PDB file of C-alpha atoms and ligand atoms in Angstrom:
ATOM      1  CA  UNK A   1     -16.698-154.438   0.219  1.00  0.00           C
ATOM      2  CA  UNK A   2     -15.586-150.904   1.222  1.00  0.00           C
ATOM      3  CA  UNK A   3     -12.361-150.942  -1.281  1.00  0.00           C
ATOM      4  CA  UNK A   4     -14.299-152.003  -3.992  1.00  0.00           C
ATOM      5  CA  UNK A   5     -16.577-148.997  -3.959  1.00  0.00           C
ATOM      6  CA  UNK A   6     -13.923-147.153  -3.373  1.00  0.00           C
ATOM      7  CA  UNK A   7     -12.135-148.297  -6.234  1.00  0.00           C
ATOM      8  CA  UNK A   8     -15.377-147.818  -8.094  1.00  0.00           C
ATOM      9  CA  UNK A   9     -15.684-144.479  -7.605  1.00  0.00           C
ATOM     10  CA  UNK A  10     -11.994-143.379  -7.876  1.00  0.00           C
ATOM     11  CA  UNK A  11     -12.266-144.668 -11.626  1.00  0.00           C
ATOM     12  CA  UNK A  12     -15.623-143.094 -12.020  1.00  0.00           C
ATOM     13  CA  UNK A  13     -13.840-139.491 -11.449  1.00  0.00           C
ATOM     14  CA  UNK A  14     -11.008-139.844 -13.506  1.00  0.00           C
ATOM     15  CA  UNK A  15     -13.689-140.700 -16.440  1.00  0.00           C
ATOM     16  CA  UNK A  16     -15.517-137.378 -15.122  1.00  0.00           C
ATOM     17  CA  UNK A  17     -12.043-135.849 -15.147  1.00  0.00           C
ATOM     18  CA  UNK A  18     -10.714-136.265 -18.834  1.00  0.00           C
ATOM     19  CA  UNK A  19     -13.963-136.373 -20.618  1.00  0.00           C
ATOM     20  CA  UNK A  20     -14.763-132.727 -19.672  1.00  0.00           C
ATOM     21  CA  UNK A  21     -12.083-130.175 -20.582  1.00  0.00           C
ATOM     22  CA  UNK A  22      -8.844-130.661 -22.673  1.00  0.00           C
ATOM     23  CA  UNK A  23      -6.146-128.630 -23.890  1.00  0.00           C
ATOM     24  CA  UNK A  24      -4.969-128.558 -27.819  1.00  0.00           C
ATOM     25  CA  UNK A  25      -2.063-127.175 -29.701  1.00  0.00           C
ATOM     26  CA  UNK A  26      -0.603-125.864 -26.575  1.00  0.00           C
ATOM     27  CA  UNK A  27       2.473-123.391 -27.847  1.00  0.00           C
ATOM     28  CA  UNK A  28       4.796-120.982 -27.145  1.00  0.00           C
ATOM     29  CA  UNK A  29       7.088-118.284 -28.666  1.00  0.00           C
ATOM     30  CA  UNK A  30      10.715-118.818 -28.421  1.00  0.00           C
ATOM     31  CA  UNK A  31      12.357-115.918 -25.849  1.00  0.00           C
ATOM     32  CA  UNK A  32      15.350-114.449 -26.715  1.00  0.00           C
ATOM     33  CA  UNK A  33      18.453-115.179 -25.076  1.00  0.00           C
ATOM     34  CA  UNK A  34      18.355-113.029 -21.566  1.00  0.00           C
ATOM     35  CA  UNK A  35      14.160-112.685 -22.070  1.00  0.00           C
ATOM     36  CA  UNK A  36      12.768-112.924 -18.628  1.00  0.00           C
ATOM     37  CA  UNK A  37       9.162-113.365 -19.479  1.00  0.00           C
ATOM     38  CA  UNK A  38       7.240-115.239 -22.001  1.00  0.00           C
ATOM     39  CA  UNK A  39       3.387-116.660 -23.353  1.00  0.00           C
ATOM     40  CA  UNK A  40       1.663-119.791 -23.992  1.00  0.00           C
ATOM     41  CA  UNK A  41      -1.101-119.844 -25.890  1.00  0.00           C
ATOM     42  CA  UNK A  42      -3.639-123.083 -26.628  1.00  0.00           C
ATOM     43  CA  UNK A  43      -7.273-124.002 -27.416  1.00  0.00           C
ATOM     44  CA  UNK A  44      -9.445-125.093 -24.362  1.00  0.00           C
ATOM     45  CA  UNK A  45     -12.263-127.164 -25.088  1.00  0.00           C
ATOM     46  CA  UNK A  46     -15.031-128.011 -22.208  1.00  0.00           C
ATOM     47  CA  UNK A  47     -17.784-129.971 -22.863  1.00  0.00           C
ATOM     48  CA  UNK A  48     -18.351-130.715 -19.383  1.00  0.00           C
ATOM     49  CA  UNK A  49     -20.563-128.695 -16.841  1.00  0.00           C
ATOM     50  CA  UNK A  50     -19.177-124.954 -16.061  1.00  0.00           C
ATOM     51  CA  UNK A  51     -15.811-124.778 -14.730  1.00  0.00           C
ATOM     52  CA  UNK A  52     -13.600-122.163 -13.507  1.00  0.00           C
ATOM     53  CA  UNK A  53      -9.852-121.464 -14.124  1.00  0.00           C
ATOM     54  CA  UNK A  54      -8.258-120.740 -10.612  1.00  0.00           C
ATOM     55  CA  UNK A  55      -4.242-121.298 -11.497  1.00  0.00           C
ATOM     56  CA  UNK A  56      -1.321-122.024 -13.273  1.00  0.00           C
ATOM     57  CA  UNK A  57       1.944-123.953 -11.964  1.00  0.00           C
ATOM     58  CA  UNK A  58       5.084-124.258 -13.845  1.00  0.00           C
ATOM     59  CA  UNK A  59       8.799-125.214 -13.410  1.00  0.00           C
ATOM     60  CA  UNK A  60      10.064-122.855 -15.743  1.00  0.00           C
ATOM     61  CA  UNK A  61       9.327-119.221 -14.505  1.00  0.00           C
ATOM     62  CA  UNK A  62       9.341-118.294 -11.349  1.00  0.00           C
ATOM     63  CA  UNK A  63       5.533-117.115 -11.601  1.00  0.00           C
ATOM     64  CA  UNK A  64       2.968-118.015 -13.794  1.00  0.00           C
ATOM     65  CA  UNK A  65      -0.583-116.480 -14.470  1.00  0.00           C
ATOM     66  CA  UNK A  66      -3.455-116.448 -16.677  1.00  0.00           C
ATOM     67  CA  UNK A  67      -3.481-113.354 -18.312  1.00  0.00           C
ATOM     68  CA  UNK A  68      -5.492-111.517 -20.810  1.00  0.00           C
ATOM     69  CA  UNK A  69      -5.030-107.695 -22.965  1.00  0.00           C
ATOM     70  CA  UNK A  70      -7.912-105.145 -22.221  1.00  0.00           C
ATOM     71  CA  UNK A  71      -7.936-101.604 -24.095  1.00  0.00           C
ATOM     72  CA  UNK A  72      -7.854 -98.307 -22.050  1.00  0.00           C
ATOM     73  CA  UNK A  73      -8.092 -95.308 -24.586  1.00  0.00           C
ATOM     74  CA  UNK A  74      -5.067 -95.831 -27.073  1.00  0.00           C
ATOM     75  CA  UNK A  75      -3.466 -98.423 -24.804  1.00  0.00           C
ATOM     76  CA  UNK A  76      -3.491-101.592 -25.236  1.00  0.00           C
ATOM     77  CA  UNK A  77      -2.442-103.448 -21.366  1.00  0.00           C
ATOM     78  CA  UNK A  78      -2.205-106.859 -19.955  1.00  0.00           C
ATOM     79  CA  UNK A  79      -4.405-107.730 -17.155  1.00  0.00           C
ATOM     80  CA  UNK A  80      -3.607-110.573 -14.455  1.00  0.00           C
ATOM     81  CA  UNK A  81      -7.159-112.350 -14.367  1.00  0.00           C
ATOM     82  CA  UNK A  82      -6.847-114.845 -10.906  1.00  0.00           C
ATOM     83  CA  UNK A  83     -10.289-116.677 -11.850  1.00  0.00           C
ATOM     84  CA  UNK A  84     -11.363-117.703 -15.400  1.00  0.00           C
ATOM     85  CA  UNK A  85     -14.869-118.952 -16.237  1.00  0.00           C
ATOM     86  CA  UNK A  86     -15.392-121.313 -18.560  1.00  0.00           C
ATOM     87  CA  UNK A  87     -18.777-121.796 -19.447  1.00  0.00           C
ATOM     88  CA  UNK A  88     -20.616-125.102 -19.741  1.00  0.00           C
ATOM     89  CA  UNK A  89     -19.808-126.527 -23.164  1.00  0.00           C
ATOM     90  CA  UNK A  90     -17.580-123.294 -23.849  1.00  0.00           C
ATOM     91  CA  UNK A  91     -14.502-123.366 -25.806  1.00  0.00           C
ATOM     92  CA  UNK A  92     -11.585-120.597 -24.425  1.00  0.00           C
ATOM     93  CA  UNK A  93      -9.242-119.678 -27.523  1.00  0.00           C
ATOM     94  CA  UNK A  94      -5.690-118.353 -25.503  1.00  0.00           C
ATOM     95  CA  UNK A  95      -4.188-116.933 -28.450  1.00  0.00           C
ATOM     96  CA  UNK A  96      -1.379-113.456 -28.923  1.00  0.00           C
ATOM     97  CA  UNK A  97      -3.813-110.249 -28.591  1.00  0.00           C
ATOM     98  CA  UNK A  98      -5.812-112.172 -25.802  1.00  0.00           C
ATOM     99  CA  UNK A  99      -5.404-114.998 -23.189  1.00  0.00           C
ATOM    100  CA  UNK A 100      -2.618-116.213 -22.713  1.00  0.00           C
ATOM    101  CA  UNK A 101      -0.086-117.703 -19.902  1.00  0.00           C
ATOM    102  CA  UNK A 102       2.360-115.493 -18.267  1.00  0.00           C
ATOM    103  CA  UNK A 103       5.432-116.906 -17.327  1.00  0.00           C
ATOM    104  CA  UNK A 104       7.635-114.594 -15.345  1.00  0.00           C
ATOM    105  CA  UNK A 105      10.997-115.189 -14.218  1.00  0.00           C
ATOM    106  CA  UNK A 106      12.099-117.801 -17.076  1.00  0.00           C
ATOM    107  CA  UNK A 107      14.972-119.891 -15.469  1.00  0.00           C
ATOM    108  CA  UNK A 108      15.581-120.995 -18.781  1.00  0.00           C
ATOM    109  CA  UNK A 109      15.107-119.433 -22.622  1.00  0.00           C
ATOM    110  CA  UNK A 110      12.124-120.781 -24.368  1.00  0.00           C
ATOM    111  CA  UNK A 111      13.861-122.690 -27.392  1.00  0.00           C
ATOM    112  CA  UNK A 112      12.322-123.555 -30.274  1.00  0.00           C
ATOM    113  CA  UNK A 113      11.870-127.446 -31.146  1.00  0.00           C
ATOM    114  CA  UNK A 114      11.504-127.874 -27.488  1.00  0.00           C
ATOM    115  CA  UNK A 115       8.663-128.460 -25.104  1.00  0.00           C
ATOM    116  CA  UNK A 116       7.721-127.555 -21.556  1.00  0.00           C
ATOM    117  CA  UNK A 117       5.191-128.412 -19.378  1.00  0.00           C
ATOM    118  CA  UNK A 118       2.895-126.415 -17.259  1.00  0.00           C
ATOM    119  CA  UNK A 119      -0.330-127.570 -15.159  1.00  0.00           C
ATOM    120  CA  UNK A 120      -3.766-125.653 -15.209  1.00  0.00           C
ATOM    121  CA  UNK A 121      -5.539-125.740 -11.745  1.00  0.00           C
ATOM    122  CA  UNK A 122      -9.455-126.087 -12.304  1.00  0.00           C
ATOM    123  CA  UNK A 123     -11.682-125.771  -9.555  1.00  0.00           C
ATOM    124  CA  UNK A 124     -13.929-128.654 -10.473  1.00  0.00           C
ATOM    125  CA  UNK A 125     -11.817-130.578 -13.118  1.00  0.00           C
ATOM    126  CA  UNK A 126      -8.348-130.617 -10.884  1.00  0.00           C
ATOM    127  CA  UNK A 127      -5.215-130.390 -12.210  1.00  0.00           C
ATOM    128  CA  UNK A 128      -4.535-131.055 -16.006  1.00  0.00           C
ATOM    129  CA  UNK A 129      -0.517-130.989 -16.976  1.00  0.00           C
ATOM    130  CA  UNK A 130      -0.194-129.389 -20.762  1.00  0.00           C
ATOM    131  CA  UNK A 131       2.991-130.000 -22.822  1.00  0.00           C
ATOM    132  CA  UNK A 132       3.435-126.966 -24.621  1.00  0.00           C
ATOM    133  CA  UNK A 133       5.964-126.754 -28.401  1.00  0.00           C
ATOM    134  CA  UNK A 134       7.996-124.292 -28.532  1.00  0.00           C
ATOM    135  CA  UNK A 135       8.304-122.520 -31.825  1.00  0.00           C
ATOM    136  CA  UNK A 136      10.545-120.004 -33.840  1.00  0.00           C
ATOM    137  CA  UNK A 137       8.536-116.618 -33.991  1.00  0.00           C
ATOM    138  CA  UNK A 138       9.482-116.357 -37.315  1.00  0.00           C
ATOM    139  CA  UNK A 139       8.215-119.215 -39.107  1.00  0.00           C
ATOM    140  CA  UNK A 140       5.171-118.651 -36.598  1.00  0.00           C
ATOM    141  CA  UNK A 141       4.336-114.869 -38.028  1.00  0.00           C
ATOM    142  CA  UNK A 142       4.502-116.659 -41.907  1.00  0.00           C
TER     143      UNK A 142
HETATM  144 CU1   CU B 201       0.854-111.256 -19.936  1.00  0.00          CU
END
């Protein structure tokens, strides 16, 4: 009787789980050869309660953060945010100019045609792993 309420509610999470925030078109720039750092960039949709944004964990940089650009005068500078909110039903564009993923200390260049993976921590929702495309800056700026 205990493992089948157990079961019951393990299942009932994992619906809680994916039905509340997702991750879409999840892409990044490819570095050039020797680049230490690079950005990811993707749409997050939440249609779940309010949520909050409290890491980033990667195998391909050393150190990875959510980071976003503020203005100060003239200058444009990024900022290392450690918590994100994400309102209830909110959507959270990551796009170049704004949010975006930090990855510092690439171990490898970003190529393009390939993917990586990197997973968002969420304080309610867990951990969701994002496969992120890699693509030429070129054809990306046309
Ligand atoms: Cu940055």
């Amino acid at each position: 009787m205990k493992i089948v309420s157990a079961v019951c509610l393990c299942l009932m999470s994992v619906f809680a789980v994916a039905a509340e925030i997702s991750i879409e078109n999840a892409w990044a720039r490819a570095t050039p050869p020797g680049a230490r750092t690079g950005a990811a960039y993707f749409a997050l949709r939440n249609t779940g309660e309010a949520d909050r944004l409290v890491g980033v964990k990667s195998t391909v940089a050393e150190k990875s953060e959510v980071h976003t650009h503020i203005a100060e005068g003239s200058m444009i500078r990024m900022q290392h945010l450690p918590q994100l909110e994400v309102a209830a039903g909110g959507d959270v564009e990551f796009a170049p100019g704004g949010l975006h993923i930090m990855l510092m200390g690439l171990h490898v260049p970003l190529r393009a045609g390939d993917k990586f993976t990197f997973t968002l921590v969420f304080e309610k929702a867990g951990e969701i792993e994002v496969t992120v495309d890699i693509v030429d800056a070129r054809k990306e700026a046309s």
